[in-house]
Tab-separated table of C-alpha atoms and ligand atoms in Angstrom:
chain	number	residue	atom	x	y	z
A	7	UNK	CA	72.507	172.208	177.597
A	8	UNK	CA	71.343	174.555	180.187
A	9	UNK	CA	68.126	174.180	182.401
A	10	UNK	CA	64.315	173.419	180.407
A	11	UNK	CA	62.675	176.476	181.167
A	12	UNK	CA	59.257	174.771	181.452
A	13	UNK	CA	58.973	171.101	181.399
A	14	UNK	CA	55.757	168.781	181.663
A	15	UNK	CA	57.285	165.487	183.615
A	16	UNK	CA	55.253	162.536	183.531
A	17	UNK	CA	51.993	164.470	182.909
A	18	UNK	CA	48.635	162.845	182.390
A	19	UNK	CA	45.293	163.999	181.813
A	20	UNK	CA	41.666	162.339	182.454
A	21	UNK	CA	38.260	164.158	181.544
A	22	UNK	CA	35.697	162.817	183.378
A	23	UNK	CA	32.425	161.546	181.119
A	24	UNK	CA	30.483	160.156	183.616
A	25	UNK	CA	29.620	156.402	185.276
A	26	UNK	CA	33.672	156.362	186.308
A	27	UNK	CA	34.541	156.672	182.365
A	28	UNK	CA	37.050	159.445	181.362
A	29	UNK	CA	38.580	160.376	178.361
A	30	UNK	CA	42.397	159.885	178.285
A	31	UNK	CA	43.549	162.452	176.422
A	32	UNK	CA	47.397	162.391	177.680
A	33	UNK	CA	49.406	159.802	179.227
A	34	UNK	CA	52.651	159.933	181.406
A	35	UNK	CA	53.726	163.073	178.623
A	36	UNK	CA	57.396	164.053	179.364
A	37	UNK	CA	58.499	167.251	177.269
A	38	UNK	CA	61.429	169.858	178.222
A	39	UNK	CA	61.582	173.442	176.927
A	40	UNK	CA	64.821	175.171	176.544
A	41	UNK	CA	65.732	178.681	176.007
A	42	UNK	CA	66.300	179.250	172.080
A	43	UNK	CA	65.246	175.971	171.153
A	44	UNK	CA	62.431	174.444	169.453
A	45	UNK	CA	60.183	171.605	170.450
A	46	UNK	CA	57.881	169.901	167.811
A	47	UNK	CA	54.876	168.085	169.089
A	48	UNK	CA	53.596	166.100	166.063
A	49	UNK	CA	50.531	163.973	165.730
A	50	UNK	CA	47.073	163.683	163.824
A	51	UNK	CA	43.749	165.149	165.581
A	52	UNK	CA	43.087	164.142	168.857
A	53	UNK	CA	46.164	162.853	169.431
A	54	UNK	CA	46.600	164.829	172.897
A	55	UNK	CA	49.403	167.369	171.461
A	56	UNK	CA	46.580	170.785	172.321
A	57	UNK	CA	45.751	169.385	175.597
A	58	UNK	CA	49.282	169.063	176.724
A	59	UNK	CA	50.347	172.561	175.644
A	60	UNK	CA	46.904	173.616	177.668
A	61	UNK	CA	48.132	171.981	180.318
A	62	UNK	CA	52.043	173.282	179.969
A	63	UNK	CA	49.976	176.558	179.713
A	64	UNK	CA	48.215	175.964	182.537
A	65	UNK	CA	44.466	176.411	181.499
A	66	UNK	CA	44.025	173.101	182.441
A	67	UNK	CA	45.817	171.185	185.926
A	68	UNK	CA	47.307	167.976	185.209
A	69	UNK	CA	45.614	164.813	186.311
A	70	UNK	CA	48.967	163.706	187.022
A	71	UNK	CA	52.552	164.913	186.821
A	72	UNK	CA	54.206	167.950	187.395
A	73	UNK	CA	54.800	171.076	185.160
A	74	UNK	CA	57.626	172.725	186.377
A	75	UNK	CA	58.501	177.003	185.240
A	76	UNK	CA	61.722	177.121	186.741
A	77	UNK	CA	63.538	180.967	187.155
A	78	UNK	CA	61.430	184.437	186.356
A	79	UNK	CA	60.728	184.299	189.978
A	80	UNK	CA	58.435	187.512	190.849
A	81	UNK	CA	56.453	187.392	187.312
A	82	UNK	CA	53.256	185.550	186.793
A	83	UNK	CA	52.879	182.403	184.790
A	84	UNK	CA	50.915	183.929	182.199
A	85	UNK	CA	53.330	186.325	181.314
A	86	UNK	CA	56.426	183.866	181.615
A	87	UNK	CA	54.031	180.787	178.928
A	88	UNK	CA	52.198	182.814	176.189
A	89	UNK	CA	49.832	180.238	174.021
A	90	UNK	CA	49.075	181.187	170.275
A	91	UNK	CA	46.064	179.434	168.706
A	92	UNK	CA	45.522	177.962	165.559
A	93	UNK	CA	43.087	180.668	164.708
A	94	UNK	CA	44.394	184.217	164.401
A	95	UNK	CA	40.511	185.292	163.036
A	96	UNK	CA	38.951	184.271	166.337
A	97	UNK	CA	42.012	185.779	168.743
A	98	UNK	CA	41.838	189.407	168.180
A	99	UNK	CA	38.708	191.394	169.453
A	100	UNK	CA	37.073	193.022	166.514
A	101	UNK	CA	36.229	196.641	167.681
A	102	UNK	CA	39.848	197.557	168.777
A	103	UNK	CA	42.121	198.526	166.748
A	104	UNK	CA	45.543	196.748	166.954
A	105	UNK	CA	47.221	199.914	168.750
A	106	UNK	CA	44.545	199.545	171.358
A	107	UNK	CA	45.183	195.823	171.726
A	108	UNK	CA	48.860	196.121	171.824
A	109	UNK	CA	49.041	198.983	173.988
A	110	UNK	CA	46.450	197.598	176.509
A	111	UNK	CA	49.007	194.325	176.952
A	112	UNK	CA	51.553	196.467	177.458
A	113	UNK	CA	49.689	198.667	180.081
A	114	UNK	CA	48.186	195.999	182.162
A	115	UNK	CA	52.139	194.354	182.396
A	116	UNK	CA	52.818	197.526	183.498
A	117	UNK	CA	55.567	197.765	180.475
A	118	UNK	CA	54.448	201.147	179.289
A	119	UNK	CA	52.555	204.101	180.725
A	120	UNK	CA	51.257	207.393	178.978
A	121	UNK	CA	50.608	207.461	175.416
A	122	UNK	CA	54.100	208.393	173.767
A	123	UNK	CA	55.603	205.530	175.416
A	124	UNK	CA	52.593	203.164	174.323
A	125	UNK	CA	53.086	204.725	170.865
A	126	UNK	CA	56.845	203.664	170.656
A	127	UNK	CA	56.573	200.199	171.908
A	128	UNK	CA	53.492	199.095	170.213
A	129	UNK	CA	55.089	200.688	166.308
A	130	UNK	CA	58.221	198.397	167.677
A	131	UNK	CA	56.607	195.412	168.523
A	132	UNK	CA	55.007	195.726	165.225
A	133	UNK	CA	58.551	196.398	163.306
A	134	UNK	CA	59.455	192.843	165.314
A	135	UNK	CA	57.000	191.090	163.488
A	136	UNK	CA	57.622	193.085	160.149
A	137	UNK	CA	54.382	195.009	160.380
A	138	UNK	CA	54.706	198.830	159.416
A	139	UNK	CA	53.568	201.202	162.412
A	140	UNK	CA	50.076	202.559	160.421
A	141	UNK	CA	49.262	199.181	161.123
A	142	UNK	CA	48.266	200.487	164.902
A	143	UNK	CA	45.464	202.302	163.393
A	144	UNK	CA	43.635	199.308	161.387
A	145	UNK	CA	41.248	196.805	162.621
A	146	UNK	CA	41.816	193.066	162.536
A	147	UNK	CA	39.192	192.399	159.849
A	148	UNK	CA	41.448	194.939	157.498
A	149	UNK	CA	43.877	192.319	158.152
A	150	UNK	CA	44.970	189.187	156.227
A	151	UNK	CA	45.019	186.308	158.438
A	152	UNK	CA	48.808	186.330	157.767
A	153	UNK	CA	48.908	189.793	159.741
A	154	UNK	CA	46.388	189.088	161.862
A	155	UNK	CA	48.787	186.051	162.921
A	156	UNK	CA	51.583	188.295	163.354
A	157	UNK	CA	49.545	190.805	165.485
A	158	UNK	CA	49.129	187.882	167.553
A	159	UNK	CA	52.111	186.900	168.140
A	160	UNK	CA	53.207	190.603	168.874
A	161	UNK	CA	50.524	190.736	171.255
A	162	UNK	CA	52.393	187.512	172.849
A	163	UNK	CA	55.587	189.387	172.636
A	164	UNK	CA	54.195	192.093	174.228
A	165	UNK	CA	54.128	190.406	177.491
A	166	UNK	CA	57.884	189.783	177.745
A	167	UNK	CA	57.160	185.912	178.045
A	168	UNK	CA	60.217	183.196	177.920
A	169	UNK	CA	57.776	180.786	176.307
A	170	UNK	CA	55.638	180.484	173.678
A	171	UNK	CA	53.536	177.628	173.053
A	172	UNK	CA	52.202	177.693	169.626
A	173	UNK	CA	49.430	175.527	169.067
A	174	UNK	CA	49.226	174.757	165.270
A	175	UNK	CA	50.032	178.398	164.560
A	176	UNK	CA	50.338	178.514	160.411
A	177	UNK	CA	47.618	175.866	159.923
A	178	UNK	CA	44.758	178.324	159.147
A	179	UNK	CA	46.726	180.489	156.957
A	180	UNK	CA	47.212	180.863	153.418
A	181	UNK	CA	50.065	178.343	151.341
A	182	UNK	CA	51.820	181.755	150.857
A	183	UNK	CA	52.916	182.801	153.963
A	184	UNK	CA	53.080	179.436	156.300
A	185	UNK	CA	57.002	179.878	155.736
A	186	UNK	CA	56.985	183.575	156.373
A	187	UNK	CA	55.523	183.268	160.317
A	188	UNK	CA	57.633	180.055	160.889
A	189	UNK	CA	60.619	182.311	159.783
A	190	UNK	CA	59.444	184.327	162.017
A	191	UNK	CA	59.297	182.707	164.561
A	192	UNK	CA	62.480	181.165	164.058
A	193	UNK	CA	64.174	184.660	163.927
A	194	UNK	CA	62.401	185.581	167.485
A	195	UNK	CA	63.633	182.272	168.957
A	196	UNK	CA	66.838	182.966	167.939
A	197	UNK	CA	66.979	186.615	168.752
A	198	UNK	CA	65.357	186.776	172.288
A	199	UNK	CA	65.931	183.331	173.208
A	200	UNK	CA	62.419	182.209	173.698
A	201	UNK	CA	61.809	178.416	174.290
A	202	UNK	CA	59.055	177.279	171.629
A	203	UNK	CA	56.413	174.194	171.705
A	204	UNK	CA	55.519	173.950	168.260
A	205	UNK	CA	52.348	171.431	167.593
A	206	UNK	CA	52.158	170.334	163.886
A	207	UNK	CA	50.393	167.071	162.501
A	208	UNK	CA	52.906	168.282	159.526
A	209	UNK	CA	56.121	166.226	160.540
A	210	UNK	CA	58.056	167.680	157.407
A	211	UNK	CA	57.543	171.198	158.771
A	212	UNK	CA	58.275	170.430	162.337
A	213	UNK	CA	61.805	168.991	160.914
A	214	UNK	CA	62.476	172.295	159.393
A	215	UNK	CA	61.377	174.298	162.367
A	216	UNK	CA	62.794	172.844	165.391
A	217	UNK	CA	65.588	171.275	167.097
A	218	UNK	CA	63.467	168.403	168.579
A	219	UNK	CA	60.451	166.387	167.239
A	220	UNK	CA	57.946	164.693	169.836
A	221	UNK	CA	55.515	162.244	168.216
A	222	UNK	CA	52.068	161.755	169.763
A	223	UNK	CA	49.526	159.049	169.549
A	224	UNK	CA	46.759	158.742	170.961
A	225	UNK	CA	47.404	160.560	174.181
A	226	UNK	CA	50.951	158.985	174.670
A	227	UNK	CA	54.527	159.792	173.355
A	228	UNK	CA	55.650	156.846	171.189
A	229	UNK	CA	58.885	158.695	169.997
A	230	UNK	CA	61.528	161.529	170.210
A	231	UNK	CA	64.850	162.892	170.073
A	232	UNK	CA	65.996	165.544	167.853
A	233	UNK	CA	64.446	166.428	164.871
A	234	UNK	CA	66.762	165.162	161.764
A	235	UNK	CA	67.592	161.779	163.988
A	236	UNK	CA	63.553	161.739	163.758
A	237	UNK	CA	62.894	161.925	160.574
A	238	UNK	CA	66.251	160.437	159.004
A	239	UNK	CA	66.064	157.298	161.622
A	240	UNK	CA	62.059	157.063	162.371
A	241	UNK	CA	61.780	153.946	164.168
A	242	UNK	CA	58.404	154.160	165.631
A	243	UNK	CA	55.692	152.682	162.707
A	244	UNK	CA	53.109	155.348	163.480
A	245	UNK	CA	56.138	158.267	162.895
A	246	UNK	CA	57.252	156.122	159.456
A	247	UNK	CA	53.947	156.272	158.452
A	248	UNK	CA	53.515	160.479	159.131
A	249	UNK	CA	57.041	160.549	156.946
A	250	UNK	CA	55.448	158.317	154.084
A	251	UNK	CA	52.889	160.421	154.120
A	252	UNK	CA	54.846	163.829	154.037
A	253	UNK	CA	57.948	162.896	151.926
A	254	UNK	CA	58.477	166.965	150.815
A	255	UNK	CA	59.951	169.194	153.048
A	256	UNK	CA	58.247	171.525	150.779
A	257	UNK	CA	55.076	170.199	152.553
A	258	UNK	CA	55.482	172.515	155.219
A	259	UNK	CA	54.091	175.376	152.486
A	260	UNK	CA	50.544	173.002	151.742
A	261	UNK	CA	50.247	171.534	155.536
A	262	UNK	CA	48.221	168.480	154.141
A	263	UNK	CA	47.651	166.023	156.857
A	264	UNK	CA	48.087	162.484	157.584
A	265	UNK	CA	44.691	162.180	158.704
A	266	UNK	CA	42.918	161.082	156.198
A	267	UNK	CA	45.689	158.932	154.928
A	268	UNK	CA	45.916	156.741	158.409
A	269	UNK	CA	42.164	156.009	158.749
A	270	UNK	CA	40.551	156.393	161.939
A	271	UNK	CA	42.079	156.981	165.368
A	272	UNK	CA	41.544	155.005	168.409
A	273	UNK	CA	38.610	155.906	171.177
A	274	UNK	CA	40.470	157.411	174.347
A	275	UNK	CA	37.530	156.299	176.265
A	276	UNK	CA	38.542	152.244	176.027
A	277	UNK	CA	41.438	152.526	174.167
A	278	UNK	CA	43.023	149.536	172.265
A	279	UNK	CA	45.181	147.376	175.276
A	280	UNK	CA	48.671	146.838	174.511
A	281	UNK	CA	50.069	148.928	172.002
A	282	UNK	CA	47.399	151.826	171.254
A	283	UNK	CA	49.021	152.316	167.808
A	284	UNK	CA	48.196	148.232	167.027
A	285	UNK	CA	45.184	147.713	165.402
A	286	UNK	CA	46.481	150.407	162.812
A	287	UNK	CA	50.155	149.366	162.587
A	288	UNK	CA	51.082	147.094	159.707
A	289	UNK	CA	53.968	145.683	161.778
A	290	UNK	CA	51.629	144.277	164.812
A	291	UNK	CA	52.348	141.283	166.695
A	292	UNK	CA	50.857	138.806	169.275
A	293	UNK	CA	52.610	140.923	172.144
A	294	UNK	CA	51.685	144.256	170.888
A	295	UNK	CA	47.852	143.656	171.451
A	296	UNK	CA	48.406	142.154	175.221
A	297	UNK	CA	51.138	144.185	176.800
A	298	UNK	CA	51.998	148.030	177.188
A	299	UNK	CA	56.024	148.244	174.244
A	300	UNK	CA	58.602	149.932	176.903
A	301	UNK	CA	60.370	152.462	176.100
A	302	UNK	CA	64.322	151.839	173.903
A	303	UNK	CA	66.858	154.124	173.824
A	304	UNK	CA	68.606	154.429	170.294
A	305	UNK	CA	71.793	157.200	170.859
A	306	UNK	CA	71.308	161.059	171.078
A	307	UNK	CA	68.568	161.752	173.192
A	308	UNK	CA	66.866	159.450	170.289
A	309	UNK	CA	63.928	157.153	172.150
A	310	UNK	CA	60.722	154.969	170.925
A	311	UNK	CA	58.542	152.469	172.541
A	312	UNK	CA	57.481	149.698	170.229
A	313	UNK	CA	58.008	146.105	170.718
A	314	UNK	CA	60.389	146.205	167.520
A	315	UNK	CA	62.543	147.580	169.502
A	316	UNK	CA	62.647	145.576	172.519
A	317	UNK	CA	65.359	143.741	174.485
A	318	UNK	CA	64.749	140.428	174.998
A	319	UNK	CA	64.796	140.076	178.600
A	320	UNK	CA	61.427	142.378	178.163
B	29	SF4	FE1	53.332	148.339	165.911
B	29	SF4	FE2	53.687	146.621	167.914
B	29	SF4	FE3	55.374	148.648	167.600
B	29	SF4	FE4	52.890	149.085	168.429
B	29	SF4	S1	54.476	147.942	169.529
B	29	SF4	S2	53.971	150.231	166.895
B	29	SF4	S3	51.756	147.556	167.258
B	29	SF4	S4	55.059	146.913	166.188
């Protein structure tokens, strides 16, 4: 495999609440990014998976760890890492219309100058997301959020970037069309090459999306390796229990969560000791609650840490 483009190594993160307490919202987070591939980051709410693509994205600086962008030398981060939110309603300024926001991306990264060549690459960057050119003229609330989504991720595009971090990116739209901007985005991966996080808490999607699947808990990274290994071989209980509760691949077109299914997550002020996964796993022992599972390897590139899985000189 060739070099990650971006990778997060050992990458924590701590928000400060006051009288020394802090919220632990990711712990010692290790995720690589390769050109044309896809990485899933799966987990419920809160589970840490936005706050490390913030921090791969740089709006926030790890508390610890290192994020590493390695080539593109002479561009800025921000046009090598392009984030996509969840919302494509809340991401696109109102009074412009998309020509204006296009071209204005393309201006200020110095891509296009005067008005005919503004014209011709904002119609293309359109055609790349299958939007018809008189869509430069409309304004994003004469846009379904499915093309509003795609003029977002145009507007990404339009900054050349060799990494898009897409932060729950189909979870706001309509049934119809989740499929449509994940094929998307599959085709521009493939295409240009781009290196994709994808967050999901829909683990059935993820595994028809992307070549890796990363499961969070609770701020940490209880298991990975790629994505059919994942969901063929979970061994992790927390990832079993996402697959239990997503057992159609179809799922990825209804995005209904595990959230309610799993019951409450854990505080990452005081956190459960041990195992954080333990007062909600249904195969907890003695030695889960007292002492931190190391990690096992399982063949592949396929990894967990639970204290199933443990040798016994640990
Ligand atoms: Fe469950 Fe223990 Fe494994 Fe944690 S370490 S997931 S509590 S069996």
């Amino acid at each position: 495999m060739t070099e990650p483009v971006l990778e997060a190594v050992g990458v924590s993160k701590h928000f400060p609440v006051g009288r020394g307490r802090a919220v632990r919202a990711v712990e010692d987070a290790t995720v690589r990014l390769y050109p044309g591939r896809t990485v899933a980051l799966v987990g419920e709410s809160g589970s840490g998976k936005t706050t490390l693509a913030r921090i791969l994205a740089r709006y926030y600086p790890p508390t610890q760890g290192e994020i590493r962008l390695s080539g593109g030398e002479g561009h800025s981060y921000r046009r090598q890492v392009q984030l996509v939110y969840q919302d494509p309603f809340a991401s696109l300024n109102p009074v412009h219309r998309v020509g204006y926001i296009l071209g204005r991306v393309l201006r200020i990264h110095g891509h296009a100058r005067g008005r005919a060549e503004v014209r011709e690459q904002t119609a293309e960057l359109l055609r790349r997301v299958n939007l018809p050119e008189e869509f430069l003229e409309k304004f994003p609330h004469e846009l379904s959020g499915g093309q509003r989504q795609r003029v977002v991720i145009a507007r990404a595009l339009a900054v050349r970037p060799r990494v898009l971090l897409g932060d729950e990116p189909v979870s706001m739209l309509d049934v119809s069309i989740r499929l449509d901007i994940l094929n998307l985005l599959a085709r521009l991966r493939d295409e240009q090459g781009l290196a994709i996080l994808y967050i999901t808490h829909d683990i059935a999607g993820a595994r028809y999306f992307s070549d890796e699947i990363h499961v969070m808990y609770a701020g940490q990274m209880v298991e990975g390796g790629p994505a059919d290994s994942i969901t063929e071989g979970a061994r992790h209980p927390y990832t079993r229990l996402l697959l239990a509760s997503a057992p159609d691949p179809d799922r990825v077109a209804n995005g209904s969560g595990p959230d309610e299914e799993l019951g409450e997550p854990p505080s990452l002020i005081d956190p459960p000791t041990g195992c954080r996964f333990h007062p909600r796993c249904p195969a907890a022992m003695d030695v889960c609650r007292d002492k931190v599972p190391p990690r096992s390897e399982h063949g592949e590139g396929h990894w967990t840490t639970c204290w199933l899985y443990a040798k016994d000189d640990e």
